Coordinates of C-alpha atoms in Angstrom, one line a residue:
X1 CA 109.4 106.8 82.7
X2 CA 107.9 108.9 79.9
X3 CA 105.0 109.8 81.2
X4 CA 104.5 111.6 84.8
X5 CA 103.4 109.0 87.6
X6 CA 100.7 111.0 89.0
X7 CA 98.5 111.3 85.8
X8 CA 95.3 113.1 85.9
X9 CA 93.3 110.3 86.9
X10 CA 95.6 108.9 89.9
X11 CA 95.6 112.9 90.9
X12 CA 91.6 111.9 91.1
X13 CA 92.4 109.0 93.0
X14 CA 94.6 110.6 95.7
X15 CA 92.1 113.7 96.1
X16 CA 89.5 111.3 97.0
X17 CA 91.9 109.0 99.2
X18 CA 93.0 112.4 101.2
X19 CA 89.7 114.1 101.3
X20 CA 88.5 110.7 103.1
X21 CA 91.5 110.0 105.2
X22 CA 92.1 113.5 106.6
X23 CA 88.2 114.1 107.0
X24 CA 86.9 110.6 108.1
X25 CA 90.1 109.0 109.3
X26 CA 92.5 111.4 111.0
X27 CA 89.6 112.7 113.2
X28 CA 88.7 108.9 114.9
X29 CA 92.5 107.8 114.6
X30 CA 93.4 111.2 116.9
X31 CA 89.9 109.7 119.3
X32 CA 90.8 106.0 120.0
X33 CA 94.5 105.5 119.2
X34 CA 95.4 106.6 122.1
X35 CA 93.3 104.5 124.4
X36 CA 93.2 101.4 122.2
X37 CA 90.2 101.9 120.4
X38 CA 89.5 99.5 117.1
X39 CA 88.5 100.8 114.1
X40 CA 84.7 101.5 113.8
X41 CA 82.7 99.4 112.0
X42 CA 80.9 102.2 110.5
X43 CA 84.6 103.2 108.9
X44 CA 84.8 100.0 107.4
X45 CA 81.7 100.3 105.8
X46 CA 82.4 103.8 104.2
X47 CA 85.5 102.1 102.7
X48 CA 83.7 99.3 101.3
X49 CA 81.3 101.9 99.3
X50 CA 84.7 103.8 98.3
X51 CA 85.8 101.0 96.8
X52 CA 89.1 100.4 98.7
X53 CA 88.6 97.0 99.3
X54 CA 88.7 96.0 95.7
X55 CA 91.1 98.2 94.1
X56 CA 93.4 95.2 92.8
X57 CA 90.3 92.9 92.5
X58 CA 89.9 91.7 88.6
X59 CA 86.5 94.1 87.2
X60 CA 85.0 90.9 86.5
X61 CA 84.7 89.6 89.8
X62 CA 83.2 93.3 90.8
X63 CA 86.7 95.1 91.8
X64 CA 88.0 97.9 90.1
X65 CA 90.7 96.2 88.2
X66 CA 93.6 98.7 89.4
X67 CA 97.0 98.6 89.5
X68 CA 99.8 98.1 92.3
X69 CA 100.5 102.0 91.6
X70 CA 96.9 103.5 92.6
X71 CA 96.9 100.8 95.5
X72 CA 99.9 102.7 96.6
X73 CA 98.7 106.1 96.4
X74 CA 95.3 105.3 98.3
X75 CA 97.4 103.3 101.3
X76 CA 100.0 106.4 101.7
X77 CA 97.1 108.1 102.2
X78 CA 95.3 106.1 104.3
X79 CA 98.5 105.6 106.6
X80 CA 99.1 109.4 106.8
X81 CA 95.8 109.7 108.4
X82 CA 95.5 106.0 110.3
X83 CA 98.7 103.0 110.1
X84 CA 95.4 100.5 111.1
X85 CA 92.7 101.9 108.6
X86 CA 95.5 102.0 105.7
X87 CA 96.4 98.1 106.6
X88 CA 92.5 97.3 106.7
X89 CA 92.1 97.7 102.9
X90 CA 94.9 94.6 102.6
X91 CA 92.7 92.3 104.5
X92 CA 90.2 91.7 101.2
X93 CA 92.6 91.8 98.0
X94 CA 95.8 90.2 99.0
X95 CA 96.9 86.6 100.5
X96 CA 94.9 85.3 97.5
X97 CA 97.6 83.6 95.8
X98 CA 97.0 80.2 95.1
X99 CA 93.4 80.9 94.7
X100 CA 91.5 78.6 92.0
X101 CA 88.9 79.6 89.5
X102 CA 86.1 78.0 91.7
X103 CA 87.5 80.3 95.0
X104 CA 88.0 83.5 93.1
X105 CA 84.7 83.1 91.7
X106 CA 83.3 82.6 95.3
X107 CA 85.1 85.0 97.3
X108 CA 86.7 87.8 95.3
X109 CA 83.2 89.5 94.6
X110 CA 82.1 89.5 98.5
X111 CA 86.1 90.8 99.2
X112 CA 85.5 93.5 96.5
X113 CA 82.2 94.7 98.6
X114 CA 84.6 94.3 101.9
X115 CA 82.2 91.3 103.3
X116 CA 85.4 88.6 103.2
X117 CA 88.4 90.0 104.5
X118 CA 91.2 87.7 106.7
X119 CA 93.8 86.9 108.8
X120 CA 97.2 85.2 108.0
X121 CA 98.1 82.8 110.5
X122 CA 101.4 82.3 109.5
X123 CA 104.1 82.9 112.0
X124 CA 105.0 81.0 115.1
X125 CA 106.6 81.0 118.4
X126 CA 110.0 79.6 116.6
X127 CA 109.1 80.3 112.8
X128 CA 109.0 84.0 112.1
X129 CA 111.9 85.1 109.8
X130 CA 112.7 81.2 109.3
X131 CA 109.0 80.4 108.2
X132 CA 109.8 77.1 107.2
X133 CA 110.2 76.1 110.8
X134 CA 106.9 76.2 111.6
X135 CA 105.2 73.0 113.3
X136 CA 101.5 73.7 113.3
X137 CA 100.6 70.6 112.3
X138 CA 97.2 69.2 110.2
X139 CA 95.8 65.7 110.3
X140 CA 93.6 64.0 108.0
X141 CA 89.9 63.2 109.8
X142 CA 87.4 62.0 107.2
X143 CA 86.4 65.0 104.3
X144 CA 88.8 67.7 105.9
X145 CA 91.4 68.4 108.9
X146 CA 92.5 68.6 112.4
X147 CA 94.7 71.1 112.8
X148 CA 96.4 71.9 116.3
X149 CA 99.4 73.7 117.2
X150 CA 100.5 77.5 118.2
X151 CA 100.7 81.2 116.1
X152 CA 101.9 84.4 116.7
X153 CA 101.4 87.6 115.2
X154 CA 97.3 87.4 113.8
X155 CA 96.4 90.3 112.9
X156 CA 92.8 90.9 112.8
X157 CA 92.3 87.0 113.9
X158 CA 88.4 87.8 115.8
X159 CA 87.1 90.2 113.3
X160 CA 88.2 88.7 109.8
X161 CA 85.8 86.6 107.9
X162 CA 88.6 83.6 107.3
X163 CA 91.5 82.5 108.6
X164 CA 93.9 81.7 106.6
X165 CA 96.5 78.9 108.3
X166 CA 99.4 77.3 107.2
X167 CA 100.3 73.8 109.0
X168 CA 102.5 70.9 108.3
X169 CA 101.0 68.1 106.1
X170 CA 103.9 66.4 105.8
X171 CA 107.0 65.1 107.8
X172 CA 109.8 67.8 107.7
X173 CA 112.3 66.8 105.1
X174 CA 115.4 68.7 106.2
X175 CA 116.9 69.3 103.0
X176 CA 113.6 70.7 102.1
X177 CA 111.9 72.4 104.9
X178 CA 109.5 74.5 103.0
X179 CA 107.7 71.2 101.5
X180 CA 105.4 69.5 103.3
X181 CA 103.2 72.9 104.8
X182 CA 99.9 73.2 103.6
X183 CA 97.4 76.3 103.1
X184 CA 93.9 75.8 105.0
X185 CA 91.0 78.4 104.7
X186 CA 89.0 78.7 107.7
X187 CA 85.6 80.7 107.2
X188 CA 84.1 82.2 110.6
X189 CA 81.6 84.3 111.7
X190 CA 83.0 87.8 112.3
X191 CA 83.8 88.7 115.8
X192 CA 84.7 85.4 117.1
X193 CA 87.4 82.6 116.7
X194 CA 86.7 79.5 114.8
X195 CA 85.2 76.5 117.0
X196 CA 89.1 74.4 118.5
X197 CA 90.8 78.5 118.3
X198 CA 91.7 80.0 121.7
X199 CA 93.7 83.3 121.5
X200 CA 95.4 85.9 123.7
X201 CA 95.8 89.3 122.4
X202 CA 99.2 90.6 122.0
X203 CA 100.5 93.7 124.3
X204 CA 101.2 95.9 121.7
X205 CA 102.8 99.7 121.9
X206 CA 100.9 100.6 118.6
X207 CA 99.0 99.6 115.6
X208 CA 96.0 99.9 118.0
X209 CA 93.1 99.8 115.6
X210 CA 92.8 96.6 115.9
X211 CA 94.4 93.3 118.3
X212 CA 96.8 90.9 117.0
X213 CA 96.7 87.4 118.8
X214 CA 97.9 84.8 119.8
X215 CA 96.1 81.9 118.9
X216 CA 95.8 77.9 120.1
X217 CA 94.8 75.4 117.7
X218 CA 93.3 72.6 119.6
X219 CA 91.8 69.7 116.7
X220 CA 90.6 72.6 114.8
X221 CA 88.3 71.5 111.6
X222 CA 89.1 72.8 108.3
X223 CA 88.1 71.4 105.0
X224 CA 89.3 73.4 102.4
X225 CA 92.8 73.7 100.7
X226 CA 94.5 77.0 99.0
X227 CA 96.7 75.3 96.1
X228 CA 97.7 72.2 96.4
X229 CA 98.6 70.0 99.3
X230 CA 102.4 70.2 100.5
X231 CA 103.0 73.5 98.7
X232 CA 102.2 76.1 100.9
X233 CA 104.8 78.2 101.3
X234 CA 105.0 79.4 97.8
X235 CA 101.7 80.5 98.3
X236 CA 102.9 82.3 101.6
X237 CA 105.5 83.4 99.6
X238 CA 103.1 84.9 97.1
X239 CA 101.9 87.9 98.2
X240 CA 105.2 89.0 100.1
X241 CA 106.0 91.6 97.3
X242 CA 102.8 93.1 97.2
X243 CA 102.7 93.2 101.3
X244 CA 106.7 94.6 101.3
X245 CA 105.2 97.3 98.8
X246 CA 102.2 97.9 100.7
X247 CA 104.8 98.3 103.9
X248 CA 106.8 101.0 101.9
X249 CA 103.3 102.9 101.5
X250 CA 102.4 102.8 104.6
X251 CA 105.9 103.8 105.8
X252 CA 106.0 106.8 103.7
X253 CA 102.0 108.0 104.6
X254 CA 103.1 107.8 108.6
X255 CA 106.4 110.0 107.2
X256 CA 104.5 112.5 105.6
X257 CA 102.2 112.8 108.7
X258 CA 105.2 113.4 111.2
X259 CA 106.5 116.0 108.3
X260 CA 103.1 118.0 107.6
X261 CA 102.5 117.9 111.5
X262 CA 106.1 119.3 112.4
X263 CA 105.4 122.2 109.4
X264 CA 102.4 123.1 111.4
X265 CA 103.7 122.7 115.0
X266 CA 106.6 125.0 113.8
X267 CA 104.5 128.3 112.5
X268 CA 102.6 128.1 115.6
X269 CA 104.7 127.4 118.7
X270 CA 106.5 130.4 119.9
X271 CA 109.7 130.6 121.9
X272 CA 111.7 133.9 122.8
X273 CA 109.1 135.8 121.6
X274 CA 108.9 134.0 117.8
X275 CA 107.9 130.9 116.0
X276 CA 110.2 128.3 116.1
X277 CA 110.2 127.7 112.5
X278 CA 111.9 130.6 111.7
X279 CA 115.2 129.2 113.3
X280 CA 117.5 127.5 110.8
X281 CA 118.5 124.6 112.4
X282 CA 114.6 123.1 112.5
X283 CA 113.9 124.5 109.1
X284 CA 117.2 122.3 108.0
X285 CA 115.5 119.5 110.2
X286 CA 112.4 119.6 108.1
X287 CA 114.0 120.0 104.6
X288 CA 115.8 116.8 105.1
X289 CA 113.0 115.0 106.5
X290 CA 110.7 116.3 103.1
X291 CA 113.5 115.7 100.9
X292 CA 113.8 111.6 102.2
X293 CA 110.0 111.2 102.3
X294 CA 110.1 112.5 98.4
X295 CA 113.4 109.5 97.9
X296 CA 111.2 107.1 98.9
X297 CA 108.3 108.0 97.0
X298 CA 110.2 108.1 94.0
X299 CA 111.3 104.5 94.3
X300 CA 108.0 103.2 95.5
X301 CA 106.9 104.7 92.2
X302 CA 108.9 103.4 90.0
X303 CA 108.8 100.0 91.6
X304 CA 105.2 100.0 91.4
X305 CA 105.1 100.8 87.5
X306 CA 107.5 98.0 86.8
X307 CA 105.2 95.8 89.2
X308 CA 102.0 97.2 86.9
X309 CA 104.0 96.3 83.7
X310 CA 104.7 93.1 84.1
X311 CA 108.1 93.3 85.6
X312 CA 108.2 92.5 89.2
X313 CA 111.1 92.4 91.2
X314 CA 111.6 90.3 94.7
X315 CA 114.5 92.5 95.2
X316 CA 113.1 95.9 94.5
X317 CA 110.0 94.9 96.5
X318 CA 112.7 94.1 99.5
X319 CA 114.6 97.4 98.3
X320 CA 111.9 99.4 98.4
X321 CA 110.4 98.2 101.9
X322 CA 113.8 98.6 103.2
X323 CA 114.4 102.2 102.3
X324 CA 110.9 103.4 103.4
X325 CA 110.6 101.8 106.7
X326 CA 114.0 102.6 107.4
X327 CA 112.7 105.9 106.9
X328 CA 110.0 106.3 108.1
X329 CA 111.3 105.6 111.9
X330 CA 113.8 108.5 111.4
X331 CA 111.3 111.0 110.1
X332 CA 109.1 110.1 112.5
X333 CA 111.5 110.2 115.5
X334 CA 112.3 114.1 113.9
X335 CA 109.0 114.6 114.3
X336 CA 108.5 114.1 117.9
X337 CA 111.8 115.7 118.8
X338 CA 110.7 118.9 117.1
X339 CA 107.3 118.6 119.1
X340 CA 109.8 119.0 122.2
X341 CA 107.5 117.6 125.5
X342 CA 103.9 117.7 123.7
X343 CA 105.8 115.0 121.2
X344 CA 105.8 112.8 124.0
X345 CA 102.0 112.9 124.9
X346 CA 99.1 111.6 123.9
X347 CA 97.7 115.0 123.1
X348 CA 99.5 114.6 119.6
X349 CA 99.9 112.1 116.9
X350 CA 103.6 112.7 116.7
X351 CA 104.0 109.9 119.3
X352 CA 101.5 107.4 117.2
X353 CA 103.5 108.1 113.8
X354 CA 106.5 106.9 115.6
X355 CA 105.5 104.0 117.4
X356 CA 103.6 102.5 114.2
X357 CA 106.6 103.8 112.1
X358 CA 108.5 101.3 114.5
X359 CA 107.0 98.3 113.1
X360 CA 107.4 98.9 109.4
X361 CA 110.9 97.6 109.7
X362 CA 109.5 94.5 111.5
X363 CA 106.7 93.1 109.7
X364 CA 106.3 91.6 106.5
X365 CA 110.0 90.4 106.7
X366 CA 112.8 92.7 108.7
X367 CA 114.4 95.4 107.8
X368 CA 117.4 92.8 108.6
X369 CA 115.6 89.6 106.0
X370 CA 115.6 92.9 103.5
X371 CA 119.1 93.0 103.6
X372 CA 119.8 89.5 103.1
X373 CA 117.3 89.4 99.8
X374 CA 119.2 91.9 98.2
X375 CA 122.8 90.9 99.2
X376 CA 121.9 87.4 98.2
X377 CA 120.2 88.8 94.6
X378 CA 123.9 91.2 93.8
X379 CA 126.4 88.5 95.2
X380 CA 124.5 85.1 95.3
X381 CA 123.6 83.1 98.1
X382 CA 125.4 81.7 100.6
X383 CA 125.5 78.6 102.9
X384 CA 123.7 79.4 105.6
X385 CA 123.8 76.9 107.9

């Protein structure tokens, strides 16, 4: 790169992502994380007037019309302050691939304003890595669909706007088992499920701002189609470099939390009679955790500008997402081990980096589905039956 990442008016940009996140965020994260609090309406609606939720939304359709790189820099700041509030902003700009010019011109202006955001109702029981297992199944019945079967993992499924539902259309070929799966949207009011939808929330151990379910599609109706029938897994597929990049955002914001914490912690709790900071083997302990929060940065950077010029890359997206969640769950375990006991309360956020560091090498493909990308991109794919 010739020119410096961080110009003068992304340095604008982060300012006003920390200033928010550290003054608005941090405060209610530190409140209700710990006893399973959601995030306050109130907070959404200060994000919506910030503009958050249409930072990759076309000008046109009353986004801002930025790039994959200053989406970046606001989530890492978001996540350093809140995992939940920095995953929010997701919920009204992406899993529109597929979208026609009739849907983005009826839906992308109410995301922008943060008045349509979703859930992706992907994953099942059987079909989480392997996607194209999955068996929720759609029927025809008159202008629209029945669709009934189980799914896992729903983030945000009772206070989205939409549901956004992938079920089979078509008989499983099994040469082909991504054919056949079809992309339904399913507008709701917000706060409930959709009429034929019964869910259980999941039992999480973090990413407590809001509930993931499990949901129960019973003859649920839907009448509208993302794309084209039979070809919904590319448009699963879509948006899985921009989520894997959004992961590597968050991953590094949770890092930097657990690091600037762990400076702070360090000046102030004394032991035989001085700070603990001035002993070498926790100063050593937080150089390395700065210098592999600064690695990852560097390659999220540079995989976002290739992303923002035209260049994307599957495999950097995976490589990228990899190296940061990977991470992420060490710096963060560093973290709470230089807290000593207080790590292991609730009376610090050491323990809430760490647990949502945890599942940044879980979602949006595994750390181990990461692996497999890349291998497969440098020495070619494999049999893998």
């Amino acid at each position: 790169m010739t020119e410096p990442f961080l110009t003068e008016d992304r340095l604008a940009i982060q300012a006003m992502a920390r200033d928010f996140a550290m003054k608005e965020v941090l405060p209610v994260a530190n409140e209700l994380d710990p006893e399973h609090g959601e995030i306050p309406m109130a907070l959404r609606e200060k994000m919506a007037g910030l503009g958050f939720f249409g930072i990759l939304i076309p000008e046109e359709y009353g986004g801002l019309g930025l790039g994959l790189s200053e989406y970046a820099i606001i989530v890492e700041e978001l996540a350093r302050a809140w995992m939940s509030v920095a995953s929010l902003i997701a919920r009204g700009q992406q899993f529109t691939a597929g979208f026609d010019a009739d849907q983005r011109a009826r839906y992308l202006p109410a995301m922008a304003r943060g008045e349509f955001l979703s859930a992706f109702a992907l994953s099942e029981a059987e079909a989480g890595s392997d996607v194209a297992n999955l068996s929720c199944r759609a029927v025809p019945d008159g202008e629209g669909w029945r669709i009934t079967g189980q799914k896992m993992w729903c983030t945000f499924a009772d206070g989205s706007d939409y549901l956004q539902v992938f079920a089979r259309t078509e008989p499983v070929d099994p040469a082909h088992r991504s054919r056949g799966v079809t992309c339904f949207l399913m507008p709701k009011q917000r706060g409930t499920l959709p009429e034929g939808v019964t869910g259980t929330p999941v039992r999480k151990i973090g990413y407590h701002g809001w509930r993931t379910w499990e949901l129960a599609f019973d003859g649920a109706w839907a009448s509208e189609i993302v794309g084209e029938p039979g070809k919904g897994f590319r448009i699963a597929m879509g948006d899985l470099d921009t989520a894997r990049i959004h992961t590597a955002a968050r991953a590094i914001g949770l890092a930097r939390g657990a690091l600037e914490d762990s400076i702070a912690y360090v000046g102030e709790r004394v032991q035989f009679g001085r700070p603990i900071g001035v002993n070498q083997g926790l100063r050593f302990r937080i150089a390395d955790m700065a210098a592999q929060v600064e690695a990852a940065r560097a390659l999220m950077y540079q995989v976002c500008t290739a992303v923002d010029a035209g260049r994307p890359s599957p495999t950097q997206a995976s490589m990228v997402k990899l190296v940061a969640s990977e991470m992420a769950e060490r710096v963060t375990s560093e973290g709470l081990q230089i807290h000593g006991g207080a790590g292991y309360t609730t009376d610090f956020p050491a323990e809430r980096y760490w647990r949502d560091a945890r599942l940044t090498k879980i979602f949006e493909g595994t750390s181990e589905i990461q692996l497999r990308i890349i291998s497969d991109a440098l020495l070619g794919r494999t049999d893998r039956a």
